[in-house]
PDB file of C-alpha atoms in Angstrom:
ATOM      1  CA  UNK M  54      40.212  51.967  19.418  1.00 38.00           C
ATOM      2  CA  UNK M  55      37.019  49.753  19.223  1.00 37.00           C
ATOM      3  CA  UNK M  56      34.859  52.312  17.682  1.00 34.00           C
ATOM      4  CA  UNK M  57      34.291  50.431  14.318  1.00 36.00           C
ATOM      5  CA  UNK M  58      30.475  50.273  13.514  1.00 33.00           C
ATOM      6  CA  UNK M  59      29.762  46.665  13.156  1.00 33.00           C
ATOM      7  CA  UNK M  60      27.664  46.207   9.778  1.00 31.00           C
ATOM      8  CA  UNK M  61      24.254  44.681   9.433  1.00 32.00           C
ATOM      9  CA  UNK M  62      24.244  41.004   9.880  1.00 34.00           C
ATOM     10  CA  UNK M  63      24.456  38.784   6.858  1.00 31.00           C
ATOM     11  CA  UNK M  64      24.013  35.571   8.595  1.00 30.00           C
ATOM     12  CA  UNK M  65      22.995  34.120  11.860  1.00 30.00           C
ATOM     13  CA  UNK M  66      25.785  32.079  13.880  1.00 30.00           C
ATOM     14  CA  UNK M  67      23.136  30.138  15.634  1.00 30.00           C
ATOM     15  CA  UNK M  68      25.341  27.380  16.754  1.00 31.00           C
ATOM     16  CA  UNK M  69      27.910  29.274  18.838  1.00 31.00           C
ATOM     17  CA  UNK M  70      27.599  29.048  22.458  1.00 32.00           C
ATOM     18  CA  UNK M  71      27.662  32.905  23.287  1.00 33.00           C
ATOM     19  CA  UNK M  72      25.463  34.409  20.623  1.00 35.00           C
ATOM     20  CA  UNK M  73      24.658  42.140  20.409  1.00 41.00           C
ATOM     21  CA  UNK M  74      21.984  43.375  22.040  1.00 55.00           C
ATOM     22  CA  UNK M  75      20.502  40.194  23.320  1.00 71.00           C
ATOM     23  CA  UNK M  76      17.494  40.651  25.772  1.00 82.00           C
ATOM     24  CA  UNK M  77      16.286  38.020  27.945  1.00 86.00           C
ATOM     25  CA  UNK M  78      12.561  38.014  28.969  1.00 86.00           C
ATOM     26  CA  UNK M  79      11.962  39.069  32.641  1.00 87.00           C
ATOM     27  CA  UNK M  80       9.315  37.228  34.417  1.00 89.00           C
ATOM     28  CA  UNK M  81       9.199  37.263  38.182  1.00 90.00           C
ATOM     29  CA  UNK M  82       8.702  33.507  38.612  1.00 93.00           C
ATOM     30  CA  UNK M  83      12.391  32.492  39.729  1.00 93.00           C
ATOM     31  CA  UNK M  84      13.042  30.706  36.438  1.00 94.00           C
ATOM     32  CA  UNK M  85      16.380  31.338  34.558  1.00 95.00           C
ATOM     33  CA  UNK M  86      15.851  32.674  30.831  1.00 95.00           C
ATOM     34  CA  UNK M  87      18.344  33.483  28.112  1.00 94.00           C
ATOM     35  CA  UNK M  88      18.678  35.339  24.912  1.00 94.00           C
ATOM     36  CA  UNK M  89      21.601  34.600  22.451  1.00 95.00           C
ATOM     37  CA  UNK M  90      22.345  36.866  19.501  1.00 95.00           C
ATOM     38  CA  UNK M  91      24.730  37.069  16.616  1.00 95.00           C
ATOM     39  CA  UNK M  92      25.490  39.410  13.842  1.00 94.00           C
ATOM     40  CA  UNK M  93      28.152  39.310  10.981  1.00 90.00           C
ATOM     41  CA  UNK M  94      29.034  40.656   7.711  1.00 85.00           C
ATOM     42  CA  UNK M  95      31.552  39.807   4.900  1.00 87.00           C
ATOM     43  CA  UNK M  96      32.759  41.779   1.830  1.00 88.00           C
ATOM     44  CA  UNK M  97      35.498  40.886  -0.901  1.00 84.00           C
ATOM     45  CA  UNK M  98      36.675  42.547  -4.039  1.00 82.00           C
ATOM     46  CA  UNK M  99      37.408  46.124  -4.088  1.00 75.00           C
ATOM     47  CA  UNK M 100      36.745  46.183  -0.253  1.00 76.00           C
ATOM     48  CA  UNK M 101      37.974  43.432   1.988  1.00 87.00           C
ATOM     49  CA  UNK M 102      36.088  43.282   5.202  1.00 89.00           C
ATOM     50  CA  UNK M 103      34.694  41.183   7.719  1.00 93.00           C
ATOM     51  CA  UNK M 104      32.875  41.691  11.037  1.00 94.00           C
ATOM     52  CA  UNK M 105      31.341  39.419  13.779  1.00 94.00           C
ATOM     53  CA  UNK M 106      29.513  40.570  17.017  1.00 95.00           C
ATOM     54  CA  UNK M 107      28.124  38.084  19.537  1.00 94.00           C
ATOM     55  CA  UNK M 108      26.065  38.339  22.960  1.00 94.00           C
ATOM     56  CA  UNK M 109      24.478  36.492  25.582  1.00 95.00           C
ATOM     57  CA  UNK M 110      21.998  37.800  28.249  1.00 94.00           C
ATOM     58  CA  UNK M 111      20.473  35.840  31.043  1.00 96.00           C
ATOM     59  CA  UNK M 112      18.317  36.658  33.987  1.00 96.00           C
ATOM     60  CA  UNK M 113      16.536  35.142  36.866  1.00 96.00           C
ATOM     61  CA  UNK M 114      13.942  37.255  38.633  1.00 95.00           C
ATOM     62  CA  UNK M 115      11.493  37.038  41.491  1.00 95.00           C
ATOM     63  CA  UNK M 116       9.044  39.368  43.038  1.00 91.00           C
ATOM     64  CA  UNK M 117      11.707  41.061  45.173  1.00 94.00           C
ATOM     65  CA  UNK M 118      14.914  40.195  43.278  1.00 96.00           C
ATOM     66  CA  UNK M 119      16.666  40.016  39.996  1.00 96.00           C
ATOM     67  CA  UNK M 120      20.217  38.523  39.055  1.00 97.00           C
ATOM     68  CA  UNK M 121      21.315  39.546  35.421  1.00 96.00           C
ATOM     69  CA  UNK M 122      24.525  38.275  33.867  1.00 96.00           C
ATOM     70  CA  UNK M 123      25.780  38.644  30.189  1.00 95.00           C
ATOM     71  CA  UNK M 124      28.603  39.132  27.810  1.00 96.00           C
ATOM     72  CA  UNK M 125      29.388  40.688  24.383  1.00 94.00           C
ATOM     73  CA  UNK M 126      32.201  40.183  21.959  1.00 95.00           C
ATOM     74  CA  UNK M 127      33.008  42.231  18.807  1.00 94.00           C
ATOM     75  CA  UNK M 128      35.701  41.573  16.259  1.00 94.00           C
ATOM     76  CA  UNK M 129      36.241  43.105  12.733  1.00 94.00           C
ATOM     77  CA  UNK M 130      38.992  43.017  10.148  1.00 92.00           C
ATOM     78  CA  UNK M 131      39.576  45.289   7.148  1.00 90.00           C
ATOM     79  CA  UNK M 132      41.982  44.826   4.162  1.00 86.00           C
ATOM     80  CA  UNK M 133      43.953  42.289   6.202  1.00 85.00           C
ATOM     81  CA  UNK M 134      44.154  44.539   9.411  1.00 91.00           C
ATOM     82  CA  UNK M 135      42.168  43.992  12.691  1.00 91.00           C
ATOM     83  CA  UNK M 136      40.146  46.855  13.456  1.00 89.00           C
ATOM     84  CA  UNK M 137      38.128  46.176  16.519  1.00 90.00           C
ATOM     85  CA  UNK M 138      38.797  43.511  19.124  1.00 93.00           C
ATOM     86  CA  UNK M 139      36.476  43.911  22.361  1.00 94.00           C
ATOM     87  CA  UNK M 140      35.104  41.623  25.016  1.00 96.00           C
ATOM     88  CA  UNK M 141      32.914  42.756  27.873  1.00 96.00           C
ATOM     89  CA  UNK M 142      31.172  40.650  30.628  1.00 97.00           C
ATOM     90  CA  UNK M 143      29.364  41.408  33.754  1.00 97.00           C
ATOM     91  CA  UNK M 144      26.588  40.352  36.417  1.00 98.00           C
ATOM     92  CA  UNK M 145      24.522  42.456  38.607  1.00 97.00           C
ATOM     93  CA  UNK M 146      22.286  41.142  41.525  1.00 98.00           C
ATOM     94  CA  UNK M 147      19.475  43.499  42.871  1.00 97.00           C
ATOM     95  CA  UNK M 148      17.377  42.796  45.944  1.00 98.00           C
ATOM     96  CA  UNK M 149      14.231  44.839  47.375  1.00 97.00           C
ATOM     97  CA  UNK M 150      14.500  45.592  50.978  1.00 96.00           C
ATOM     98  CA  UNK M 151      11.151  47.565  50.696  1.00 97.00           C
ATOM     99  CA  UNK M 152       8.753  47.924  47.840  1.00 95.00           C
ATOM    100  CA  UNK M 153      10.648  51.083  46.623  1.00 97.00           C
ATOM    101  CA  UNK M 154      14.327  50.631  47.768  1.00 98.00           C
ATOM    102  CA  UNK M 155      16.867  47.897  46.921  1.00 98.00           C
ATOM    103  CA  UNK M 156      20.425  46.970  47.295  1.00 98.00           C
ATOM    104  CA  UNK M 157      22.759  45.754  44.548  1.00 98.00           C
ATOM    105  CA  UNK M 158      26.125  44.381  43.805  1.00 98.00           C
ATOM    106  CA  UNK M 159      27.654  44.115  40.409  1.00 98.00           C
ATOM    107  CA  UNK M 160      31.055  42.521  38.807  1.00 98.00           C
ATOM    108  CA  UNK M 161      32.310  43.626  35.453  1.00 97.00           C
ATOM    109  CA  UNK M 162      35.226  42.974  32.928  1.00 98.00           C
ATOM    110  CA  UNK M 163      36.355  44.575  29.751  1.00 97.00           C
ATOM    111  CA  UNK M 164      39.072  43.891  27.361  1.00 97.00           C
ATOM    112  CA  UNK M 165      39.628  46.348  24.445  1.00 96.00           C
ATOM    113  CA  UNK M 166      42.872  46.053  22.739  1.00 93.00           C
ATOM    114  CA  UNK M 167      42.677  49.348  20.644  1.00 93.00           C
ATOM    115  CA  UNK M 168      41.881  51.149  23.920  1.00 94.00           C
ATOM    116  CA  UNK M 169      45.085  49.752  25.271  1.00 96.00           C
ATOM    117  CA  UNK M 170      43.215  47.724  28.064  1.00 96.00           C
ATOM    118  CA  UNK M 171      44.279  44.255  28.432  1.00 97.00           C
ATOM    119  CA  UNK M 172      41.783  43.880  31.401  1.00 97.00           C
ATOM    120  CA  UNK M 173      39.575  46.290  33.328  1.00 97.00           C
ATOM    121  CA  UNK M 174      38.136  44.506  36.491  1.00 98.00           C
ATOM    122  CA  UNK M 175      35.388  46.324  38.544  1.00 98.00           C
ATOM    123  CA  UNK M 176      33.225  45.527  41.776  1.00 98.00           C
ATOM    124  CA  UNK M 177      30.660  47.895  42.883  1.00 98.00           C
ATOM    125  CA  UNK M 178      27.787  48.103  45.358  1.00 98.00           C
ATOM    126  CA  UNK M 179      25.045  50.396  46.636  1.00 98.00           C
ATOM    127  CA  UNK M 180      21.521  51.101  46.978  1.00 98.00           C
ATOM    128  CA  UNK M 181      18.878  52.225  44.597  1.00 98.00           C
ATOM    129  CA  UNK M 182      15.128  53.322  44.306  1.00 98.00           C
ATOM    130  CA  UNK M 183      12.326  52.086  41.976  1.00 97.00           C
ATOM    131  CA  UNK M 184      10.805  55.412  40.533  1.00 98.00           C
ATOM    132  CA  UNK M 185       8.458  53.229  38.092  1.00 97.00           C
ATOM    133  CA  UNK M 186       7.854  49.671  38.259  1.00 93.00           C
ATOM    134  CA  UNK M 187       4.827  48.083  36.368  1.00 92.00           C
ATOM    135  CA  UNK M 188       4.251  45.625  33.486  1.00 89.00           C
ATOM    136  CA  UNK M 189       5.099  48.060  30.742  1.00 93.00           C
ATOM    137  CA  UNK M 190       8.050  50.199  32.305  1.00 96.00           C
ATOM    138  CA  UNK M 191      10.457  50.234  34.858  1.00 96.00           C
ATOM    139  CA  UNK M 192      12.697  52.951  35.901  1.00 98.00           C
ATOM    140  CA  UNK M 193      15.410  52.887  38.616  1.00 98.00           C
ATOM    141  CA  UNK M 194      18.150  55.239  39.967  1.00 98.00           C
ATOM    142  CA  UNK M 195      21.154  54.118  41.930  1.00 98.00           C
ATOM    143  CA  UNK M 196      24.189  55.364  43.851  1.00 98.00           C
ATOM    144  CA  UNK M 197      26.951  53.422  45.433  1.00 98.00           C
ATOM    145  CA  UNK M 198      30.760  52.786  45.249  1.00 98.00           C
ATOM    146  CA  UNK M 199      33.353  50.212  44.393  1.00 98.00           C
ATOM    147  CA  UNK M 200      36.839  49.515  43.171  1.00 97.00           C
ATOM    148  CA  UNK M 201      38.166  49.247  39.582  1.00 97.00           C
ATOM    149  CA  UNK M 202      41.709  48.327  38.294  1.00 97.00           C
ATOM    150  CA  UNK M 203      42.974  48.834  34.549  1.00 96.00           C
ATOM    151  CA  UNK M 204      45.757  46.798  33.177  1.00 97.00           C
ATOM    152  CA  UNK M 205      47.310  48.074  30.072  1.00 97.00           C
ATOM    153  CA  UNK M 206      48.790  46.311  27.134  1.00 96.00           C
ATOM    154  CA  UNK M 207      51.399  49.128  26.840  1.00 95.00           C
ATOM    155  CA  UNK M 208      52.560  51.342  29.709  1.00 95.00           C
ATOM    156  CA  UNK M 209      50.234  54.482  29.731  1.00 93.00           C
ATOM    157  CA  UNK M 210      50.617  58.012  31.259  1.00 92.00           C
ATOM    158  CA  UNK M 211      47.569  58.067  33.517  1.00 91.00           C
ATOM    159  CA  UNK M 212      47.026  60.651  36.242  1.00 87.00           C
ATOM    160  CA  UNK M 213      50.525  62.114  36.049  1.00 86.00           C
ATOM    161  CA  UNK M 214      52.497  58.645  36.026  1.00 91.00           C
ATOM    162  CA  UNK M 215      53.493  56.184  33.577  1.00 94.00           C
ATOM    163  CA  UNK M 216      51.676  52.923  34.732  1.00 94.00           C
ATOM    164  CA  UNK M 217      51.164  49.373  33.640  1.00 96.00           C
ATOM    165  CA  UNK M 218      48.221  49.016  35.945  1.00 95.00           C
ATOM    166  CA  UNK M 219      45.925  51.581  37.661  1.00 94.00           C
ATOM    167  CA  UNK M 220      43.512  50.981  40.487  1.00 94.00           C
ATOM    168  CA  UNK M 221      41.212  53.230  42.318  1.00 94.00           C
ATOM    169  CA  UNK M 222      38.035  53.605  44.380  1.00 96.00           C
ATOM    170  CA  UNK M 223      35.141  54.945  42.531  1.00 97.00           C
ATOM    171  CA  UNK M 224      31.572  56.366  43.046  1.00 98.00           C
ATOM    172  CA  UNK M 225      28.698  55.052  41.310  1.00 98.00           C
ATOM    173  CA  UNK M 226      25.667  57.258  40.032  1.00 98.00           C
ATOM    174  CA  UNK M 227      23.275  55.294  37.727  1.00 98.00           C
ATOM    175  CA  UNK M 228      19.832  55.205  36.033  1.00 98.00           C
ATOM    176  CA  UNK M 229      18.284  52.233  34.024  1.00 97.00           C
ATOM    177  CA  UNK M 230      14.984  51.724  32.439  1.00 97.00           C
ATOM    178  CA  UNK M 231      12.999  49.070  30.323  1.00 95.00           C
ATOM    179  CA  UNK M 232       9.970  49.812  28.158  1.00 96.00           C
ATOM    180  CA  UNK M 233       7.641  47.515  26.648  1.00 94.00           C
ATOM    181  CA  UNK M 234       6.134  49.636  23.719  1.00 95.00           C
ATOM    182  CA  UNK M 235       4.251  47.087  22.050  1.00 95.00           C
ATOM    183  CA  UNK M 236       3.756  43.281  22.349  1.00 92.00           C
ATOM    184  CA  UNK M 237       6.762  42.655  20.156  1.00 93.00           C
ATOM    185  CA  UNK M 238       8.839  45.637  20.865  1.00 95.00           C
ATOM    186  CA  UNK M 239      11.189  46.224  23.898  1.00 94.00           C
ATOM    187  CA  UNK M 240      13.693  48.936  24.700  1.00 96.00           C
ATOM    188  CA  UNK M 241      16.311  49.001  27.269  1.00 95.00           C
ATOM    189  CA  UNK M 242      18.870  51.690  28.484  1.00 97.00           C
ATOM    190  CA  UNK M 243      21.308  52.237  31.290  1.00 97.00           C
ATOM    191  CA  UNK M 244      23.730  54.918  32.083  1.00 98.00           C
ATOM    192  CA  UNK M 245      26.253  54.946  34.747  1.00 98.00           C
ATOM    193  CA  UNK M 246      28.769  57.509  35.901  1.00 98.00           C
ATOM    194  CA  UNK M 247      32.050  56.643  37.939  1.00 97.00           C
ATOM    195  CA  UNK M 248      33.687  59.611  39.430  1.00 96.00           C
ATOM    196  CA  UNK M 249      37.085  58.573  40.857  1.00 94.00           C
ATOM    197  CA  UNK M 250      37.118  59.212  44.829  1.00 93.00           C
ATOM    198  CA  UNK M 251      40.830  60.317  44.405  1.00 83.00           C
ATOM    199  CA  UNK M 252      42.197  63.803  43.680  1.00 74.00           C
ATOM    200  CA  UNK M 253      42.806  64.097  39.832  1.00 76.00           C
ATOM    201  CA  UNK M 254      41.651  60.454  39.178  1.00 80.00           C
ATOM    202  CA  UNK M 255      39.068  61.632  36.622  1.00 90.00           C
ATOM    203  CA  UNK M 256      35.905  59.778  35.969  1.00 94.00           C
ATOM    204  CA  UNK M 257      34.402  57.273  33.653  1.00 96.00           C
ATOM    205  CA  UNK M 258      30.876  56.983  31.942  1.00 97.00           C
ATOM    206  CA  UNK M 259      29.068  54.082  30.215  1.00 96.00           C
ATOM    207  CA  UNK M 260      25.980  54.263  28.204  1.00 97.00           C
ATOM    208  CA  UNK M 261      24.263  51.004  26.899  1.00 95.00           C
ATOM    209  CA  UNK M 262      20.927  50.638  24.963  1.00 95.00           C
ATOM    210  CA  UNK M 263      19.218  47.925  23.094  1.00 93.00           C
ATOM    211  CA  UNK M 264      16.129  47.819  20.918  1.00 95.00           C
ATOM    212  CA  UNK M 265      14.390  44.342  20.582  1.00 94.00           C
ATOM    213  CA  UNK M 266      11.605  43.536  17.868  1.00 95.00           C
ATOM    214  CA  UNK M 267      10.130  40.044  17.895  1.00 94.00           C
ATOM    215  CA  UNK M 268       9.732  38.429  14.493  1.00 94.00           C
ATOM    216  CA  UNK M 269       8.511  35.084  16.088  1.00 93.00           C
ATOM    217  CA  UNK M 270       8.175  33.842  19.695  1.00 89.00           C
ATOM    218  CA  UNK M 271      11.638  32.512  19.364  1.00 92.00           C
ATOM    219  CA  UNK M 272      13.771  35.012  17.049  1.00 95.00           C
ATOM    220  CA  UNK M 273      13.970  38.676  17.321  1.00 95.00           C
ATOM    221  CA  UNK M 274      15.861  41.534  15.438  1.00 94.00           C
ATOM    222  CA  UNK M 275      18.094  43.591  17.836  1.00 93.00           C
ATOM    223  CA  UNK M 276      20.033  46.969  17.475  1.00 92.00           C
ATOM    224  CA  UNK M 277      22.535  47.912  20.221  1.00 91.00           C
ATOM    225  CA  UNK M 278      24.253  51.201  20.946  1.00 93.00           C
ATOM    226  CA  UNK M 279      27.187  51.517  23.552  1.00 93.00           C
ATOM    227  CA  UNK M 280      29.159  54.387  24.389  1.00 95.00           C
ATOM    228  CA  UNK M 281      32.250  54.536  26.649  1.00 96.00           C
ATOM    229  CA  UNK M 282      33.924  57.660  28.219  1.00 96.00           C
ATOM    230  CA  UNK M 283      37.268  57.864  29.976  1.00 95.00           C
ATOM    231  CA  UNK M 284      38.388  61.363  31.133  1.00 95.00           C
ATOM    232  CA  UNK M 285      42.111  60.005  31.369  1.00 91.00           C
ATOM    233  CA  UNK M 286      42.624  57.180  28.868  1.00 92.00           C
ATOM    234  CA  UNK M 287      46.203  57.866  28.447  1.00 89.00           C
ATOM    235  CA  UNK M 288      48.213  59.890  25.887  1.00 87.00           C
ATOM    236  CA  UNK M 289      47.493  58.845  22.298  1.00 88.00           C
ATOM    237  CA  UNK M 290      44.063  57.420  22.902  1.00 92.00           C
ATOM    238  CA  UNK M 291      40.535  59.005  22.461  1.00 93.00           C
ATOM    239  CA  UNK M 292      38.264  59.588  25.495  1.00 95.00           C
ATOM    240  CA  UNK M 293      35.068  58.123  23.855  1.00 95.00           C
ATOM    241  CA  UNK M 294      34.520  54.937  22.027  1.00 94.00           C
ATOM    242  CA  UNK M 295      31.192  54.251  20.399  1.00 92.00           C
ATOM    243  CA  UNK M 296      29.813  50.772  19.276  1.00 89.00           C
ATOM    244  CA  UNK M 297      26.746  50.051  17.224  1.00 88.00           C
ATOM    245  CA  UNK M 298      25.537  46.530  16.632  1.00 88.00           C
ATOM    246  CA  UNK M 299      22.637  44.795  14.659  1.00 90.00           C
ATOM    247  CA  UNK M 300      21.964  41.241  15.148  1.00 93.00           C
ATOM    248  CA  UNK M 301      19.400  38.368  15.315  1.00 95.00           C
ATOM    249  CA  UNK M 302      18.600  36.695  18.610  1.00 95.00           C
ATOM    250  CA  UNK M 303      17.009  33.644  19.836  1.00 94.00           C
ATOM    251  CA  UNK M 304      15.377  33.347  23.203  1.00 90.00           C
ATOM    252  CA  UNK M 305      15.406  30.424  25.426  1.00 90.00           C
ATOM    253  CA  UNK M 306      12.471  30.706  27.878  1.00 84.00           C
TER     254      UNK M 306
END
């Protein structure tokens, strides 16, 4: 499973088009802003290992809306054997319909070879409330529903049947916050739970967080932590996956 801890970055892949833990600057002016990040390591001799993590984050915000989109990829290899291969991508659009309440829609994709997932496709929508919204801190809670389908690399025993794919309707319960601790330090976290709206369908959970420390107006050091939980991943697979990444990021404002 993709639980390998990506090692600290040894060099920057600044020329790649999708450069984990990228955090684009959010300003309510209607302009697109991006952050591209990359981390990598390589070792040879008694240990032969290499890892690469890449991420891209983009956002367009106005006074009453926000459109966020991004992607992450992680690959690692140890002693000639691939030990992690993971790709995630997603987008979410939020629109305020009062100063306190908003509606949202999101689409997500996951590929994780070592979790036996050739593709997870999800679409959700719902409503949320701004509990805190100021220049240094935001904190939102949300509730909704959607549909997700898993497609498996190998047939898996899921919810009492052997399946090559598994689709279900889910509820969504989430919270998300951003914190500007200093002029150069930003922290962002998001926790979302997805209970299946079907008897015996289980539930999923995703926690994603990132810390960004600016080293210059252009470059920042980023640390990211992602944890995925699936109550019914299939026989022989663990329920939880943890990913820790470090990277350097370049902002495009």
